[in-house]
Amino acid sequence: TNEAQIQDERETVGKVKSELQKGAPSWEGDSIPKEELERIRKRFRLTHQQMDRVMELSKEEATLNPRSSSMTPHQKLNRMVYLIMILVLIYILNRDYENIVLIWFVQIFPKEAQVLGLIKSN
């Protein structure tokens, strides 16, 4: 069985290398051992056809529609709005409750406060 597994791994590596040489995007799902796929299929009570379909759809989604790592301008704007709201909340709390943020920081992170010189070490 070990020799069969080694042979399967070699075939998988060969397929991945040939796909990379062709310029086709690679997919990590090809490297999943058949035993693992069978265990997943049984766990979700899928037929062999359903599992094959799942693998096909997963591969298409992973290779044809790769997610870009960059955020859209709309996503950036959403994050900026939340960040600004949190910073304004911190500013208002700190202003109205006389350095509550500093007090909270010292209570939660005493070692870091010592390193930053916010409190005196014993």
PDB file of C-alpha atoms in Angstrom:
ATOM      1  CA  THR A   1       0.000   0.000   0.000  1.00  0.00           C
ATOM      2  CA  ASN A   2       2.889   2.359   0.671  1.00  0.00           C
ATOM      3  CA  GLU A   3       4.195   1.869  -2.841  1.00  0.00           C
ATOM      4  CA  ALA A   4       0.730   2.563  -4.247  1.00  0.00           C
ATOM      5  CA  GLN A   5       0.464   5.755  -2.204  1.00  0.00           C
ATOM      6  CA  ILE A   6       3.902   6.863  -3.341  1.00  0.00           C
ATOM      7  CA  GLN A   7       2.913   6.167  -6.950  1.00  0.00           C
ATOM      8  CA  ASP A   8      -0.334   8.162  -6.513  1.00  0.00           C
ATOM      9  CA  GLU A   9       1.617  11.070  -5.034  1.00  0.00           C
ATOM     10  CA  ARG A  10       4.084  10.973  -7.928  1.00  0.00           C
ATOM     11  CA  GLU A  11       1.219  11.017 -10.417  1.00  0.00           C
ATOM     12  CA  THR A  12      -0.382  13.946  -8.603  1.00  0.00           C
ATOM     13  CA  VAL A  13       2.882  15.879  -8.553  1.00  0.00           C
ATOM     14  CA  GLY A  14       3.335  15.112 -12.245  1.00  0.00           C
ATOM     15  CA  LYS A  15      -0.155  16.401 -13.042  1.00  0.00           C
ATOM     16  CA  VAL A  16       0.426  19.579 -11.059  1.00  0.00           C
ATOM     17  CA  LYS A  17       3.770  20.177 -12.765  1.00  0.00           C
ATOM     18  CA  SER A  18       2.268  19.630 -16.206  1.00  0.00           C
ATOM     19  CA  GLU A  19      -0.614  22.007 -15.399  1.00  0.00           C
ATOM     20  CA  LEU A  20       1.839  24.644 -14.199  1.00  0.00           C
ATOM     21  CA  GLN A  21       3.900  24.226 -17.340  1.00  0.00           C
ATOM     22  CA  LYS A  22       0.781  24.648 -19.472  1.00  0.00           C
ATOM     23  CA  GLY A  23      -0.058  27.803 -17.555  1.00  0.00           C
ATOM     24  CA  ALA A  24      -3.231  26.310 -16.109  1.00  0.00           C
ATOM     25  CA  PRO A  25      -3.915  27.364 -12.539  1.00  0.00           C
ATOM     26  CA  SER A  26      -3.222  24.641 -10.001  1.00  0.00           C
ATOM     27  CA  TRP A  27      -5.753  23.410  -7.496  1.00  0.00           C
ATOM     28  CA  GLU A  28      -4.919  22.007  -4.081  1.00  0.00           C
ATOM     29  CA  GLY A  29      -7.892  19.642  -4.214  1.00  0.00           C
ATOM     30  CA  ASP A  30      -5.976  17.342  -6.559  1.00  0.00           C
ATOM     31  CA  SER A  31      -3.536  16.547  -3.774  1.00  0.00           C
ATOM     32  CA  ILE A  32      -6.233  15.318  -1.345  1.00  0.00           C
ATOM     33  CA  PRO A  33      -5.783  11.574  -0.788  1.00  0.00           C
ATOM     34  CA  LYS A  34      -8.569   9.371  -2.149  1.00  0.00           C
ATOM     35  CA  GLU A  35      -9.105   7.844   1.299  1.00  0.00           C
ATOM     36  CA  GLU A  36      -9.773  11.293   2.725  1.00  0.00           C
ATOM     37  CA  LEU A  37     -12.233  12.110  -0.064  1.00  0.00           C
ATOM     38  CA  GLU A  38     -14.007   8.813   0.555  1.00  0.00           C
ATOM     39  CA  ARG A  39     -14.238   9.568   4.278  1.00  0.00           C
ATOM     40  CA  ILE A  40     -15.706  12.996   3.536  1.00  0.00           C
ATOM     41  CA  ARG A  41     -18.153  11.487   1.040  1.00  0.00           C
ATOM     42  CA  LYS A  42     -19.396   8.973   3.597  1.00  0.00           C
ATOM     43  CA  ARG A  43     -19.607  11.569   6.346  1.00  0.00           C
ATOM     44  CA  PHE A  44     -21.886  13.777   4.265  1.00  0.00           C
ATOM     45  CA  ARG A  45     -23.743  10.767   2.824  1.00  0.00           C
ATOM     46  CA  LEU A  46     -23.031  11.696  -0.775  1.00  0.00           C
ATOM     47  CA  THR A  47     -23.108   9.392  -3.755  1.00  0.00           C
ATOM     48  CA  HIS A  48     -19.988   9.041  -5.893  1.00  0.00           C
ATOM     49  CA  GLN A  49     -21.608  11.206  -8.575  1.00  0.00           C
ATOM     50  CA  GLN A  50     -22.445  13.918  -6.059  1.00  0.00           C
ATOM     51  CA  MET A  51     -18.904  13.895  -4.692  1.00  0.00           C
ATOM     52  CA  ASP A  52     -17.470  14.112  -8.206  1.00  0.00           C
ATOM     53  CA  ARG A  53     -19.755  17.077  -8.884  1.00  0.00           C
ATOM     54  CA  VAL A  54     -18.650  18.756  -5.662  1.00  0.00           C
ATOM     55  CA  MET A  55     -15.014  18.331  -6.652  1.00  0.00           C
ATOM     56  CA  GLU A  56     -15.685  19.689 -10.152  1.00  0.00           C
ATOM     57  CA  LEU A  57     -17.499  22.757  -8.821  1.00  0.00           C
ATOM     58  CA  SER A  58     -14.797  23.366  -6.231  1.00  0.00           C
ATOM     59  CA  LYS A  59     -12.080  23.177  -8.847  1.00  0.00           C
ATOM     60  CA  GLU A  60     -13.952  25.533 -11.166  1.00  0.00           C
ATOM     61  CA  GLU A  61     -14.495  28.020  -8.371  1.00  0.00           C
ATOM     62  CA  ALA A  62     -10.865  27.860  -7.280  1.00  0.00           C
ATOM     63  CA  THR A  63      -9.293  28.057 -10.744  1.00  0.00           C
ATOM     64  CA  LEU A  64     -11.704  30.115 -12.830  1.00  0.00           C
ATOM     65  CA  ASN A  65     -12.631  32.708 -10.224  1.00  0.00           C
ATOM     66  CA  PRO A  66      -9.518  33.257  -8.150  1.00  0.00           C
ATOM     67  CA  ARG A  67     -10.201  35.703  -5.380  1.00  0.00           C
ATOM     68  CA  SER A  68      -8.126  38.789  -5.681  1.00  0.00           C
ATOM     69  CA  SER A  69      -6.206  39.774  -2.601  1.00  0.00           C
ATOM     70  CA  SER A  70      -6.942  43.442  -3.117  1.00  0.00           C
ATOM     71  CA  MET A  71     -10.055  45.001  -1.688  1.00  0.00           C
ATOM     72  CA  THR A  72     -12.574  46.895  -3.763  1.00  0.00           C
ATOM     73  CA  PRO A  73     -12.963  50.629  -3.130  1.00  0.00           C
ATOM     74  CA  HIS A  74     -16.335  49.927  -1.522  1.00  0.00           C
ATOM     75  CA  GLN A  75     -14.752  47.506   0.959  1.00  0.00           C
ATOM     76  CA  LYS A  76     -11.993  49.998   1.734  1.00  0.00           C
ATOM     77  CA  LEU A  77     -14.567  52.725   2.374  1.00  0.00           C
ATOM     78  CA  ASN A  78     -16.542  50.430   4.679  1.00  0.00           C
ATOM     79  CA  ARG A  79     -13.425  49.650   6.720  1.00  0.00           C
ATOM     80  CA  MET A  80     -12.447  53.305   6.901  1.00  0.00           C
ATOM     81  CA  VAL A  81     -15.891  54.282   8.197  1.00  0.00           C
ATOM     82  CA  TYR A  82     -15.745  51.685  10.964  1.00  0.00           C
ATOM     83  CA  LEU A  83     -12.175  52.619  11.850  1.00  0.00           C
ATOM     84  CA  ILE A  84     -13.079  56.301  12.074  1.00  0.00           C
ATOM     85  CA  MET A  85     -16.123  55.502  14.233  1.00  0.00           C
ATOM     86  CA  ILE A  86     -14.000  53.432  16.637  1.00  0.00           C
ATOM     87  CA  LEU A  87     -11.326  56.123  16.828  1.00  0.00           C
ATOM     88  CA  VAL A  88     -13.946  58.813  17.523  1.00  0.00           C
ATOM     89  CA  LEU A  89     -15.452  56.619  20.264  1.00  0.00           C
ATOM     90  CA  ILE A  90     -12.014  56.161  21.847  1.00  0.00           C
ATOM     91  CA  TYR A  91     -11.348  59.903  21.642  1.00  0.00           C
ATOM     92  CA  ILE A  92     -14.696  60.814  23.232  1.00  0.00           C
ATOM     93  CA  LEU A  93     -14.336  58.227  26.021  1.00  0.00           C
ATOM     94  CA  ASN A  94     -10.798  59.372  26.711  1.00  0.00           C
ATOM     95  CA  ARG A  95     -11.841  63.039  26.767  1.00  0.00           C
ATOM     96  CA  ASP A  96     -14.993  62.629  28.878  1.00  0.00           C
ATOM     97  CA  TYR A  97     -13.634  60.116  31.381  1.00  0.00           C
ATOM     98  CA  GLU A  98     -10.170  61.607  31.910  1.00  0.00           C
ATOM     99  CA  ASN A  99      -7.710  59.211  30.262  1.00  0.00           C
ATOM    100  CA  ILE A 100      -9.853  56.099  30.624  1.00  0.00           C
ATOM    101  CA  VAL A 101      -8.139  54.535  27.622  1.00  0.00           C
ATOM    102  CA  LEU A 102      -4.723  54.923  29.267  1.00  0.00           C
ATOM    103  CA  ILE A 103      -6.041  53.488  32.547  1.00  0.00           C
ATOM    104  CA  TRP A 104      -7.607  50.571  30.685  1.00  0.00           C
ATOM    105  CA  PHE A 105      -4.387  49.921  28.766  1.00  0.00           C
ATOM    106  CA  VAL A 106      -2.315  49.890  31.974  1.00  0.00           C
ATOM    107  CA  GLN A 107      -4.757  47.508  33.671  1.00  0.00           C
ATOM    108  CA  ILE A 108      -4.973  45.110  30.745  1.00  0.00           C
ATOM    109  CA  PHE A 109      -1.322  45.276  29.623  1.00  0.00           C
ATOM    110  CA  PRO A 110       0.842  46.107  32.678  1.00  0.00           C
ATOM    111  CA  LYS A 111       4.097  44.699  31.251  1.00  0.00           C
ATOM    112  CA  GLU A 112       3.678  46.596  28.006  1.00  0.00           C
ATOM    113  CA  ALA A 113       2.851  49.767  29.959  1.00  0.00           C
ATOM    114  CA  GLN A 114       6.123  49.387  31.864  1.00  0.00           C
ATOM    115  CA  VAL A 115       8.050  48.931  28.636  1.00  0.00           C
ATOM    116  CA  LEU A 116       6.428  52.058  27.201  1.00  0.00           C
ATOM    117  CA  GLY A 117       7.192  53.946  30.413  1.00  0.00           C
ATOM    118  CA  LEU A 118       3.552  54.626  31.259  1.00  0.00           C
ATOM    119  CA  ILE A 119       4.018  53.251  34.761  1.00  0.00           C
ATOM    120  CA  LYS A 120       7.091  52.963  36.955  1.00  0.00           C
ATOM    121  CA  SER A 121       8.579  49.526  37.507  1.00  0.00           C
ATOM    122  CA  ASN A 122       8.932  48.236  41.067  1.00  0.00           C
TER     123      ASN A 122
END
